């Protein structure tokens, strides 16, 4: 996939601050420049149409998924970085790069499908993807992993990590290297990564054991292609607790693969796994990624209406219901109108909003900023000319700015079949 490059990405956050996010990129050698764009309407109503695809039940094609990442566009990479920012430790180690948007974990809970793009840890050169699908009714968790650059013919432990208090994990960085051996070992990253929730065992055994022989082995080329379904016994308190933990929050959980060869002398006199002895260290992290929701266009559209019009993250049942309505052929305008006619919207706005107030509220809710004068006036003029509030809500909440700078989830690499 090309040489790994360290890039510093400058991005505009919802609160109007700039941050620098150090990332590992295995493609797009020119890096990314994120330009701030507004939602000012062109002569036609702005509607950035999602890519066409068959819509129904989510199905995963690992080969197509893997190949799709070779074709990722700069905008798709940018959206992924913005999605990862709340789950990435800032370069100074002070906390997340930016605050989490509640809509993202809410969407993940509704879709029950998440992806983690795996980046190298500890200069391992490992990259890949991990996909989790949760079936709440069946009590199953399905895990697919595609990875390359691993130590050949060795067992590589892999886990889903996270915290019990709904705090998301953070992707670690070198600021956590307290023993200054050049590696971020498990104990050093524990405070931001969290303990093991579920081990990706080869047998399908449900456990959170960190080390055992029950993990997959990389092939002779250092590649891993892994698929397993974990069937939970929900009458078993331990298994029920693990399943509940994943069911309550799956976005922001971290996936790690472990196992790296180190040379003799590295980390000599340090405190943790790398201690100067060299050889294969099965517990040393070699790749990590944070789980983000995989969404179809209907789910993303409905979620943005919740944020733009109701100023809240969607509830699971409501989001699934509206996504199904759109999937069955209802227009987005008709769904937006039902949001505007809902008791919840009326209760939040007991005094009818003026056109200016309506536009201002959409900008604040959907884009996290005040409108620029020209954009505000353009939308107000459209309303005065007879354009419905439902269509204006779509124009702002579903605008290119909203989709580009406030992504709901990841669509890249998925087949809806």
mmCIF file of C-alpha atoms in Angstrom:
data_model
loop_
_atom_site.group_PDB
_atom_site.id
_atom_site.type_symbol
_atom_site.label_atom_id
_atom_site.label_comp_id
_atom_site.label_asym_id
_atom_site.label_seq_id
_atom_site.Cartn_x
_atom_site.Cartn_y
_atom_site.Cartn_z
ATOM 1 C CA UNK A 1 0.000 0.000 0.000
ATOM 2 C CA UNK A 2 2.988 2.282 -0.309
ATOM 3 C CA UNK A 3 5.375 3.691 2.247
ATOM 4 C CA UNK A 4 4.140 4.887 5.587
ATOM 5 C CA UNK A 5 4.294 8.654 6.031
ATOM 6 C CA UNK A 6 3.927 10.705 9.158
ATOM 7 C CA UNK A 7 1.616 13.608 8.464
ATOM 8 C CA UNK A 8 0.321 16.505 10.490
ATOM 9 C CA UNK A 9 -3.266 17.222 9.598
ATOM 10 C CA UNK A 10 -4.735 20.633 10.364
ATOM 11 C CA UNK A 11 -8.482 20.464 10.805
ATOM 12 C CA UNK A 12 -11.163 22.873 11.939
ATOM 13 C CA UNK A 13 -13.111 21.513 14.890
ATOM 14 C CA UNK A 14 -16.786 22.219 15.703
ATOM 15 C CA UNK A 15 -15.775 24.662 18.440
ATOM 16 C CA UNK A 16 -13.697 26.759 16.082
ATOM 17 C CA UNK A 17 -10.309 25.586 17.295
ATOM 18 C CA UNK A 18 -7.448 24.240 15.225
ATOM 19 C CA UNK A 19 -5.724 21.059 16.168
ATOM 20 C CA UNK A 20 -2.816 19.118 14.787
ATOM 21 C CA UNK A 21 -3.329 15.421 14.514
ATOM 22 C CA UNK A 22 -0.273 13.228 13.948
ATOM 23 C CA UNK A 23 -1.352 10.268 11.855
ATOM 24 C CA UNK A 24 0.199 7.393 9.979
ATOM 25 C CA UNK A 25 -0.820 7.284 6.348
ATOM 26 C CA UNK A 26 -0.079 4.391 4.037
ATOM 27 C CA UNK A 27 -1.331 6.187 0.950
ATOM 28 C CA UNK A 28 -2.101 9.679 -0.328
ATOM 29 C CA UNK A 29 1.540 10.838 -0.137
ATOM 30 C CA UNK A 30 0.601 14.479 -0.624
ATOM 31 C CA UNK A 31 -1.153 14.467 2.736
ATOM 32 C CA UNK A 32 -4.355 16.324 3.450
ATOM 33 C CA UNK A 33 -5.287 19.946 3.691
ATOM 34 C CA UNK A 34 -8.695 20.511 5.207
ATOM 35 C CA UNK A 35 -10.245 23.713 3.921
ATOM 36 C CA UNK A 36 -13.064 25.258 5.884
ATOM 37 C CA UNK A 37 -16.173 25.597 3.702
ATOM 38 C CA UNK A 38 -19.518 27.116 4.534
ATOM 39 C CA UNK A 39 -23.021 25.941 3.800
ATOM 40 C CA UNK A 40 -24.015 28.913 1.673
ATOM 41 C CA UNK A 41 -26.518 27.644 -0.880
ATOM 42 C CA UNK A 42 -25.815 27.786 -4.579
ATOM 43 C CA UNK A 43 -28.710 28.682 -6.870
ATOM 44 C CA UNK A 44 -30.018 25.130 -6.532
ATOM 45 C CA UNK A 45 -30.683 23.609 -3.132
ATOM 46 C CA UNK A 46 -27.394 22.086 -1.936
ATOM 47 C CA UNK A 47 -27.632 18.352 -1.611
ATOM 48 C CA UNK A 48 -24.496 16.291 -1.606
ATOM 49 C CA UNK A 49 -25.872 12.960 -2.758
ATOM 50 C CA UNK A 50 -24.403 9.836 -1.164
ATOM 51 C CA UNK A 51 -22.933 7.178 -3.436
ATOM 52 C CA UNK A 52 -25.459 4.860 -5.012
ATOM 53 C CA UNK A 53 -25.610 1.348 -3.664
ATOM 54 C CA UNK A 54 -28.013 -1.473 -3.116
ATOM 55 C CA UNK A 55 -29.773 -0.997 0.183
ATOM 56 C CA UNK A 56 -30.914 -3.720 2.514
ATOM 57 C CA UNK A 57 -29.177 -5.824 5.113
ATOM 58 C CA UNK A 58 -25.473 -5.138 5.740
ATOM 59 C CA UNK A 59 -23.157 -7.784 4.294
ATOM 60 C CA UNK A 60 -19.370 -7.814 4.347
ATOM 61 C CA UNK A 61 -17.063 -8.841 1.520
ATOM 62 C CA UNK A 62 -13.530 -8.931 3.017
ATOM 63 C CA UNK A 63 -11.753 -8.980 -0.353
ATOM 64 C CA UNK A 64 -13.669 -6.018 -1.741
ATOM 65 C CA UNK A 65 -13.270 -4.221 1.548
ATOM 66 C CA UNK A 66 -9.499 -4.688 1.604
ATOM 67 C CA UNK A 67 -9.105 -3.593 -2.015
ATOM 68 C CA UNK A 68 -11.293 -0.544 -1.461
ATOM 69 C CA UNK A 69 -8.734 0.981 0.889
ATOM 70 C CA UNK A 70 -6.231 1.074 -1.947
ATOM 71 C CA UNK A 71 -8.593 3.477 -3.705
ATOM 72 C CA UNK A 72 -9.413 5.759 -0.789
ATOM 73 C CA UNK A 73 -9.801 9.410 -1.748
ATOM 74 C CA UNK A 74 -8.374 12.389 0.163
ATOM 75 C CA UNK A 75 -11.886 13.382 1.263
ATOM 76 C CA UNK A 76 -12.585 9.892 2.608
ATOM 77 C CA UNK A 77 -9.278 9.942 4.482
ATOM 78 C CA UNK A 78 -10.139 13.370 5.857
ATOM 79 C CA UNK A 79 -13.535 12.192 7.086
ATOM 80 C CA UNK A 80 -11.945 9.199 8.764
ATOM 81 C CA UNK A 81 -9.445 11.412 10.558
ATOM 82 C CA UNK A 82 -12.229 13.682 11.782
ATOM 83 C CA UNK A 83 -14.158 10.657 13.019
ATOM 84 C CA UNK A 84 -11.048 9.385 14.818
ATOM 85 C CA UNK A 85 -10.134 12.716 16.428
ATOM 86 C CA UNK A 86 -12.285 12.278 19.587
ATOM 87 C CA UNK A 87 -10.680 8.855 20.058
ATOM 88 C CA UNK A 88 -7.070 9.947 19.474
ATOM 89 C CA UNK A 89 -4.674 11.048 22.212
ATOM 90 C CA UNK A 90 -3.472 14.594 21.536
ATOM 91 C CA UNK A 91 0.225 14.993 20.648
ATOM 92 C CA UNK A 92 0.914 16.496 24.079
ATOM 93 C CA UNK A 93 -0.785 13.579 25.838
ATOM 94 C CA UNK A 94 -3.352 15.843 27.509
ATOM 95 C CA UNK A 95 -6.496 14.042 26.362
ATOM 96 C CA UNK A 96 -8.511 13.537 23.183
ATOM 97 C CA UNK A 97 -7.819 15.740 20.189
ATOM 98 C CA UNK A 98 -11.414 16.977 20.306
ATOM 99 C CA UNK A 99 -14.655 16.159 22.092
ATOM 100 C CA UNK A 100 -16.794 13.210 21.078
ATOM 101 C CA UNK A 101 -20.024 13.991 19.232
ATOM 102 C CA UNK A 102 -22.843 11.975 20.869
ATOM 103 C CA UNK A 103 -24.343 11.174 17.467
ATOM 104 C CA UNK A 104 -21.433 8.864 16.562
ATOM 105 C CA UNK A 105 -21.830 6.263 19.366
ATOM 106 C CA UNK A 106 -25.606 6.547 18.980
ATOM 107 C CA UNK A 107 -25.377 5.667 15.293
ATOM 108 C CA UNK A 108 -23.020 2.777 16.045
ATOM 109 C CA UNK A 109 -25.479 1.345 18.556
ATOM 110 C CA UNK A 110 -28.221 1.526 15.936
ATOM 111 C CA UNK A 111 -26.272 0.013 13.041
ATOM 112 C CA UNK A 112 -24.502 -2.565 15.233
ATOM 113 C CA UNK A 113 -21.628 -2.572 12.725
ATOM 114 C CA UNK A 114 -18.272 -0.849 13.210
ATOM 115 C CA UNK A 115 -14.870 -0.725 11.570
ATOM 116 C CA UNK A 116 -11.401 0.033 12.912
ATOM 117 C CA UNK A 117 -8.651 1.037 10.499
ATOM 118 C CA UNK A 118 -5.494 -0.414 12.025
ATOM 119 C CA UNK A 119 -2.345 1.697 12.049
ATOM 120 C CA UNK A 120 1.161 0.531 13.021
ATOM 121 C CA UNK A 121 2.211 0.612 16.662
ATOM 122 C CA UNK A 122 5.803 0.585 17.864
ATOM 123 C CA UNK A 123 7.206 0.968 14.319
ATOM 124 C CA UNK A 124 5.869 -2.473 13.437
ATOM 125 C CA UNK A 125 4.762 -1.709 9.880
ATOM 126 C CA UNK A 126 1.517 -3.590 10.520
ATOM 127 C CA UNK A 127 -1.670 -2.279 8.945
ATOM 128 C CA UNK A 128 -5.151 -3.576 8.308
ATOM 129 C CA UNK A 129 -8.791 -3.357 9.273
ATOM 130 C CA UNK A 130 -11.066 -4.963 11.848
ATOM 131 C CA UNK A 131 -14.841 -5.156 11.545
ATOM 132 C CA UNK A 132 -17.311 -6.041 14.287
ATOM 133 C CA UNK A 133 -20.990 -6.823 13.832
ATOM 134 C CA UNK A 134 -23.218 -7.239 16.883
ATOM 135 C CA UNK A 135 -26.478 -9.174 16.710
ATOM 136 C CA UNK A 136 -28.319 -8.283 19.887
ATOM 137 C CA UNK A 137 -31.192 -10.664 19.217
ATOM 138 C CA UNK A 138 -28.937 -13.652 18.567
ATOM 139 C CA UNK A 139 -26.376 -12.744 21.229
ATOM 140 C CA UNK A 140 -23.471 -12.916 18.790
ATOM 141 C CA UNK A 141 -20.453 -10.796 17.930
ATOM 142 C CA UNK A 142 -18.766 -11.357 14.561
ATOM 143 C CA UNK A 143 -15.154 -10.293 14.077
ATOM 144 C CA UNK A 144 -13.315 -9.973 10.748
ATOM 145 C CA UNK A 145 -9.658 -8.955 10.644
ATOM 146 C CA UNK A 146 -7.461 -8.284 7.619
ATOM 147 C CA UNK A 147 -3.841 -7.417 8.467
ATOM 148 C CA UNK A 148 -0.392 -7.468 6.894
ATOM 149 C CA UNK A 149 3.165 -6.853 8.071
ATOM 150 C CA UNK A 150 2.900 -9.195 11.064
ATOM 151 C CA UNK A 151 5.688 -11.449 12.293
ATOM 152 C CA UNK A 152 5.338 -14.564 10.104
ATOM 153 C CA UNK A 153 4.244 -17.885 11.579
ATOM 154 C CA UNK A 154 3.690 -16.463 15.057
ATOM 155 C CA UNK A 155 0.568 -16.328 17.212
ATOM 156 C CA UNK A 156 -0.753 -12.779 17.428
ATOM 157 C CA UNK A 157 -3.086 -11.997 20.352
ATOM 158 C CA UNK A 158 -5.892 -9.607 19.404
ATOM 159 C CA UNK A 159 -8.505 -7.922 21.574
ATOM 160 C CA UNK A 160 -11.268 -5.360 21.820
ATOM 161 C CA UNK A 161 -10.346 -2.905 24.597
ATOM 162 C CA UNK A 162 -12.401 -0.360 26.506
ATOM 163 C CA UNK A 163 -13.664 0.977 29.817
ATOM 164 C CA UNK A 164 -16.716 0.040 31.874
ATOM 165 C CA UNK A 165 -17.876 3.614 32.526
ATOM 166 C CA UNK A 166 -18.745 4.560 28.905
ATOM 167 C CA UNK A 167 -15.475 6.461 28.496
ATOM 168 C CA UNK A 168 -14.113 5.862 24.980
ATOM 169 C CA UNK A 169 -10.592 4.606 24.406
ATOM 170 C CA UNK A 170 -7.914 6.802 22.863
ATOM 171 C CA UNK A 171 -5.350 5.817 20.256
ATOM 172 C CA UNK A 172 -2.009 6.055 22.122
ATOM 173 C CA UNK A 173 1.143 7.876 21.059
ATOM 174 C CA UNK A 174 4.791 8.083 22.087
ATOM 175 C CA UNK A 175 4.110 10.533 24.934
ATOM 176 C CA UNK A 176 3.069 7.463 26.945
ATOM 177 C CA UNK A 177 6.558 5.941 26.743
ATOM 178 C CA UNK A 178 7.406 6.575 30.390
ATOM 179 C CA UNK A 179 10.418 4.242 30.511
ATOM 180 C CA UNK A 180 11.909 5.912 27.403
ATOM 181 C CA UNK A 181 12.716 2.667 25.604
ATOM 182 C CA UNK A 182 11.084 3.794 22.354
ATOM 183 C CA UNK A 183 8.055 1.516 22.765
ATOM 184 C CA UNK A 184 4.567 2.092 24.145
ATOM 185 C CA UNK A 185 3.955 -1.134 26.013
ATOM 186 C CA UNK A 186 0.639 -2.392 27.366
ATOM 187 C CA UNK A 187 1.049 -1.003 30.910
ATOM 188 C CA UNK A 188 2.006 2.410 29.519
ATOM 189 C CA UNK A 189 -1.058 2.615 27.276
ATOM 190 C CA UNK A 190 -3.524 1.095 29.730
ATOM 191 C CA UNK A 191 -4.921 4.393 31.013
ATOM 192 C CA UNK A 192 -6.077 5.482 27.544
ATOM 193 C CA UNK A 193 -6.697 2.126 25.850
ATOM 194 C CA UNK A 194 -8.512 0.343 28.665
ATOM 195 C CA UNK A 195 -8.590 -3.319 29.679
ATOM 196 C CA UNK A 196 -9.515 -6.206 27.405
ATOM 197 C CA UNK A 197 -13.267 -6.537 26.913
ATOM 198 C CA UNK A 198 -13.272 -9.418 24.421
ATOM 199 C CA UNK A 199 -10.396 -11.512 23.119
ATOM 200 C CA UNK A 200 -10.390 -12.373 19.418
ATOM 201 C CA UNK A 201 -9.827 -16.059 20.026
ATOM 202 C CA UNK A 202 -9.282 -18.438 17.138
ATOM 203 C CA UNK A 203 -11.690 -21.017 18.559
ATOM 204 C CA UNK A 204 -14.577 -18.626 19.187
ATOM 205 C CA UNK A 205 -14.320 -19.020 22.951
ATOM 206 C CA UNK A 206 -15.787 -16.022 24.775
ATOM 207 C CA UNK A 207 -13.155 -14.665 27.162
ATOM 208 C CA UNK A 208 -11.187 -11.549 28.018
ATOM 209 C CA UNK A 209 -7.957 -13.441 28.653
ATOM 210 C CA UNK A 210 -4.998 -11.452 27.320
ATOM 211 C CA UNK A 211 -2.528 -14.217 26.465
ATOM 212 C CA UNK A 212 -3.008 -17.834 25.408
ATOM 213 C CA UNK A 213 -2.394 -20.111 22.434
ATOM 214 C CA UNK A 214 -5.989 -19.543 21.310
ATOM 215 C CA UNK A 215 -5.251 -16.676 18.923
ATOM 216 C CA UNK A 216 -4.700 -16.672 15.148
ATOM 217 C CA UNK A 217 -1.295 -17.245 13.560
ATOM 218 C CA UNK A 218 0.056 -15.061 10.758
ATOM 219 C CA UNK A 219 0.980 -16.912 7.574
ATOM 220 C CA UNK A 220 4.478 -17.223 6.145
ATOM 221 C CA UNK A 221 4.158 -13.784 4.537
ATOM 222 C CA UNK A 222 3.003 -12.086 7.742
ATOM 223 C CA UNK A 223 -0.605 -11.781 6.601
ATOM 224 C CA UNK A 224 -3.733 -12.490 8.609
ATOM 225 C CA UNK A 225 -7.238 -13.152 7.288
ATOM 226 C CA UNK A 226 -9.509 -13.888 10.224
ATOM 227 C CA UNK A 227 -13.233 -14.502 10.666
ATOM 228 C CA UNK A 228 -14.992 -15.721 13.796
ATOM 229 C CA UNK A 229 -18.451 -15.535 15.331
ATOM 230 C CA UNK A 230 -18.663 -15.456 19.123
ATOM 231 C CA UNK A 231 -21.849 -16.941 20.539
ATOM 232 C CA UNK A 232 -22.545 -15.578 24.018
ATOM 233 C CA UNK A 233 -24.298 -17.562 26.711
ATOM 234 C CA UNK A 234 -26.357 -14.725 28.154
ATOM 235 C CA UNK A 235 -27.301 -16.856 31.159
ATOM 236 C CA UNK A 236 -23.613 -16.860 32.145
ATOM 237 C CA UNK A 237 -22.971 -13.684 34.200
ATOM 238 C CA UNK A 238 -19.423 -13.239 32.896
ATOM 239 C CA UNK A 239 -20.386 -13.599 29.240
ATOM 240 C CA UNK A 240 -23.488 -11.482 29.711
ATOM 241 C CA UNK A 241 -21.371 -8.689 31.202
ATOM 242 C CA UNK A 242 -18.997 -8.722 28.216
ATOM 243 C CA UNK A 243 -21.869 -8.668 25.727
ATOM 244 C CA UNK A 244 -23.637 -5.873 27.601
ATOM 245 C CA UNK A 245 -20.445 -3.823 27.632
ATOM 246 C CA UNK A 246 -20.130 -4.088 23.846
ATOM 247 C CA UNK A 247 -23.841 -3.560 23.299
ATOM 248 C CA UNK A 248 -23.922 -0.388 25.408
ATOM 249 C CA UNK A 249 -20.978 1.151 23.555
ATOM 250 C CA UNK A 250 -19.100 -0.159 20.556
ATOM 251 C CA UNK A 251 -17.952 3.113 18.931
ATOM 252 C CA UNK A 252 -14.738 4.310 20.544
ATOM 253 C CA UNK A 253 -13.686 0.830 21.607
ATOM 254 C CA UNK A 254 -10.147 0.027 20.532
ATOM 255 C CA UNK A 255 -8.884 -2.996 18.638
ATOM 256 C CA UNK A 256 -5.274 -4.076 19.120
ATOM 257 C CA UNK A 257 -3.090 -6.750 17.587
ATOM 258 C CA UNK A 258 0.004 -7.817 19.522
ATOM 259 C CA UNK A 259 3.282 -9.611 18.850
ATOM 260 C CA UNK A 260 6.610 -8.176 17.650
ATOM 261 C CA UNK A 261 10.212 -9.301 17.229
ATOM 262 C CA UNK A 262 12.720 -6.958 18.884
ATOM 263 C CA UNK A 263 16.500 -7.063 18.663
ATOM 264 C CA UNK A 264 18.803 -7.830 21.552
ATOM 265 C CA UNK A 265 19.542 -4.821 23.701
ATOM 266 C CA UNK A 266 16.419 -2.834 22.878
ATOM 267 C CA UNK A 267 14.810 -1.570 26.055
ATOM 268 C CA UNK A 268 17.624 -2.752 28.300
ATOM 269 C CA UNK A 269 17.061 -1.778 31.942
ATOM 270 C CA UNK A 270 13.474 -0.647 31.248
ATOM 271 C CA UNK A 271 10.484 -1.768 33.248
ATOM 272 C CA UNK A 272 8.047 -3.486 30.885
ATOM 273 C CA UNK A 273 7.851 -6.038 28.042
ATOM 274 C CA UNK A 274 10.830 -4.725 26.055
ATOM 275 C CA UNK A 275 13.686 -5.334 28.502
ATOM 276 C CA UNK A 276 16.788 -5.905 26.389
ATOM 277 C CA UNK A 277 16.441 -9.664 25.938
ATOM 278 C CA UNK A 278 15.202 -9.487 22.345
ATOM 279 C CA UNK A 279 13.150 -12.055 20.468
ATOM 280 C CA UNK A 280 9.414 -12.364 19.925
ATOM 281 C CA UNK A 281 7.273 -10.525 22.475
ATOM 282 C CA UNK A 282 3.644 -11.664 22.061
ATOM 283 C CA UNK A 283 2.164 -8.990 24.340
ATOM 284 C CA UNK A 284 3.723 -5.957 22.612
ATOM 285 C CA UNK A 285 1.135 -3.947 20.590
ATOM 286 C CA UNK A 286 1.821 -3.822 16.842
ATOM 287 C CA UNK A 287 -1.397 -2.288 15.478
ATOM 288 C CA UNK A 288 -4.366 -0.446 16.873
ATOM 289 C CA UNK A 289 -7.484 1.263 15.642
ATOM 290 C CA UNK A 290 -10.683 2.669 17.065
ATOM 291 C CA UNK A 291 -14.099 1.353 16.073
ATOM 292 C CA UNK A 292 -16.314 3.760 14.109
ATOM 293 C CA UNK A 293 -19.865 3.173 12.863
ATOM 294 C CA UNK A 294 -20.465 1.825 9.386
ATOM 295 C CA UNK A 295 -23.517 3.531 7.932
ATOM 296 C CA UNK A 296 -25.690 3.380 4.859
ATOM 297 C CA UNK A 297 -26.871 6.690 3.336
ATOM 298 C CA UNK A 298 -30.390 6.443 4.793
ATOM 299 C CA UNK A 299 -29.096 6.038 8.338
ATOM 300 C CA UNK A 300 -26.680 8.942 7.900
ATOM 301 C CA UNK A 301 -29.414 11.184 6.478
ATOM 302 C CA UNK A 302 -31.823 10.402 9.306
ATOM 303 C CA UNK A 303 -29.123 10.919 11.944
ATOM 304 C CA UNK A 304 -28.312 14.377 10.574
ATOM 305 C CA UNK A 305 -31.974 15.368 10.807
ATOM 306 C CA UNK A 306 -31.967 14.396 14.484
ATOM 307 C CA UNK A 307 -28.952 16.623 15.064
ATOM 308 C CA UNK A 308 -30.054 19.514 12.861
ATOM 309 C CA UNK A 309 -33.716 19.736 13.854
ATOM 310 C CA UNK A 310 -33.949 18.141 17.299
ATOM 311 C CA UNK A 311 -30.441 19.033 18.517
ATOM 312 C CA UNK A 312 -29.766 15.591 19.925
ATOM 313 C CA UNK A 313 -28.284 12.234 19.116
ATOM 314 C CA UNK A 314 -30.801 9.741 17.763
ATOM 315 C CA UNK A 315 -32.223 6.959 19.869
ATOM 316 C CA UNK A 316 -31.639 3.499 18.441
ATOM 317 C CA UNK A 317 -35.278 2.597 17.761
ATOM 318 C CA UNK A 318 -36.092 5.955 16.213
ATOM 319 C CA UNK A 319 -33.036 6.006 13.960
ATOM 320 C CA UNK A 320 -33.667 2.489 12.721
ATOM 321 C CA UNK A 321 -37.306 3.344 12.071
ATOM 322 C CA UNK A 322 -36.605 6.498 10.046
ATOM 323 C CA UNK A 323 -33.811 4.786 8.095
ATOM 324 C CA UNK A 324 -36.299 2.066 7.156
ATOM 325 C CA UNK A 325 -38.855 4.685 6.108
ATOM 326 C CA UNK A 326 -36.286 6.241 3.783
ATOM 327 C CA UNK A 327 -35.220 2.831 2.543
ATOM 328 C CA UNK A 328 -38.815 2.038 1.635
ATOM 329 C CA UNK A 329 -38.973 5.014 -0.700
ATOM 330 C CA UNK A 330 -40.047 8.001 1.388
ATOM 331 C CA UNK A 331 -38.438 11.281 0.364
ATOM 332 C CA UNK A 332 -36.009 12.964 2.714
ATOM 333 C CA UNK A 333 -38.150 16.108 2.480
ATOM 334 C CA UNK A 334 -41.224 14.262 3.760
ATOM 335 C CA UNK A 335 -39.242 12.808 6.661
ATOM 336 C CA UNK A 336 -37.829 16.236 7.527
ATOM 337 C CA UNK A 337 -41.370 17.613 7.539
ATOM 338 C CA UNK A 338 -42.439 14.905 9.993
ATOM 339 C CA UNK A 339 -39.593 15.946 12.273
ATOM 340 C CA UNK A 340 -40.827 19.551 12.070
ATOM 341 C CA UNK A 341 -44.399 18.434 12.833
ATOM 342 C CA UNK A 342 -43.386 16.238 15.770
ATOM 343 C CA UNK A 343 -44.439 16.954 19.370
ATOM 344 C CA UNK A 344 -40.750 16.976 20.355
ATOM 345 C CA UNK A 345 -39.966 19.791 17.927
ATOM 346 C CA UNK A 346 -43.026 21.751 19.059
ATOM 347 C CA UNK A 347 -42.077 21.333 22.712
ATOM 348 C CA UNK A 348 -38.542 22.555 22.018
ATOM 349 C CA UNK A 349 -39.889 25.578 20.125
ATOM 350 C CA UNK A 350 -43.141 26.616 21.857
ATOM 351 C CA UNK A 351 -42.922 30.011 20.171
ATOM 352 C CA UNK A 352 -42.703 29.620 16.376
ATOM 353 C CA UNK A 353 -39.281 30.539 15.043
ATOM 354 C CA UNK A 354 -38.835 33.331 12.543
ATOM 355 C CA UNK A 355 -37.077 32.417 9.308
ATOM 356 C CA UNK A 356 -33.849 33.950 10.595
ATOM 357 C CA UNK A 357 -34.103 32.073 13.886
ATOM 358 C CA UNK A 358 -34.830 28.842 12.014
ATOM 359 C CA UNK A 359 -31.737 29.211 9.820
ATOM 360 C CA UNK A 360 -29.555 30.233 12.771
ATOM 361 C CA UNK A 361 -30.679 27.190 14.767
ATOM 362 C CA UNK A 362 -29.869 24.842 11.888
ATOM 363 C CA UNK A 363 -26.383 26.294 11.523
ATOM 364 C CA UNK A 364 -25.737 25.981 15.247
ATOM 365 C CA UNK A 365 -27.116 22.445 15.560
ATOM 366 C CA UNK A 366 -25.886 20.923 12.307
ATOM 367 C CA UNK A 367 -22.664 22.855 11.690
ATOM 368 C CA UNK A 368 -21.679 24.013 15.176
ATOM 369 C CA UNK A 369 -21.279 27.644 14.178
ATOM 370 C CA UNK A 370 -23.104 30.873 13.463
ATOM 371 C CA UNK A 371 -24.064 31.526 9.840
ATOM 372 C CA UNK A 372 -22.030 33.949 7.801
ATOM 373 C CA UNK A 373 -24.223 36.917 6.741
ATOM 374 C CA UNK A 374 -24.355 35.990 3.059
ATOM 375 C CA UNK A 375 -25.315 32.399 3.769
ATOM 376 C CA UNK A 376 -27.937 33.378 6.301
ATOM 377 C CA UNK A 377 -29.530 35.845 3.894
ATOM 378 C CA UNK A 378 -29.526 33.357 1.024
ATOM 379 C CA UNK A 379 -31.431 30.760 3.048
ATOM 380 C CA UNK A 380 -33.857 33.344 4.431
ATOM 381 C CA UNK A 381 -34.552 34.537 0.879
ATOM 382 C CA UNK A 382 -35.308 30.975 -0.190
ATOM 383 C CA UNK A 383 -37.795 30.615 2.651
ATOM 384 C CA UNK A 384 -39.403 33.936 1.769
ATOM 385 C CA UNK A 385 -39.676 32.748 -1.826
ATOM 386 C CA UNK A 386 -41.670 29.669 -0.879
ATOM 387 C CA UNK A 387 -39.053 26.998 -0.250
ATOM 388 C CA UNK A 388 -40.261 24.764 2.566
ATOM 389 C CA UNK A 389 -38.515 24.624 5.918
ATOM 390 C CA UNK A 390 -38.097 20.897 5.387
ATOM 391 C CA UNK A 391 -36.062 21.511 2.231
ATOM 392 C CA UNK A 392 -33.990 24.225 3.900
ATOM 393 C CA UNK A 393 -33.326 21.868 6.814
ATOM 394 C CA UNK A 394 -32.087 19.274 4.330
ATOM 395 C CA UNK A 395 -29.979 21.867 2.556
ATOM 396 C CA UNK A 396 -28.110 22.811 5.727
ATOM 397 C CA UNK A 397 -28.126 19.598 7.771
ATOM 398 C CA UNK A 398 -27.199 17.483 4.739
ATOM 399 C CA UNK A 399 -24.887 20.070 3.131
ATOM 400 C CA UNK A 400 -21.403 19.327 1.883
ATOM 401 C CA UNK A 401 -20.009 21.080 4.953
ATOM 402 C CA UNK A 402 -22.064 18.914 7.294
ATOM 403 C CA UNK A 403 -21.071 15.720 5.528
ATOM 404 C CA UNK A 404 -17.413 16.636 5.120
ATOM 405 C CA UNK A 405 -16.624 18.144 8.503
ATOM 406 C CA UNK A 406 -19.169 16.344 10.685
ATOM 407 C CA UNK A 407 -19.160 12.783 9.339
ATOM 408 C CA UNK A 408 -21.586 10.337 10.915
ATOM 409 C CA UNK A 409 -19.740 7.145 10.069
ATOM 410 C CA UNK A 410 -17.740 5.187 7.516
ATOM 411 C CA UNK A 411 -19.206 3.999 4.226
ATOM 412 C CA UNK A 412 -15.981 3.098 2.413
ATOM 413 C CA UNK A 413 -15.548 -0.541 1.462
ATOM 414 C CA UNK A 414 -18.971 -1.908 2.293
ATOM 415 C CA UNK A 415 -21.422 -3.780 0.113
ATOM 416 C CA UNK A 416 -25.109 -3.467 0.962
ATOM 417 C CA UNK A 417 -26.760 -6.638 -0.248
#
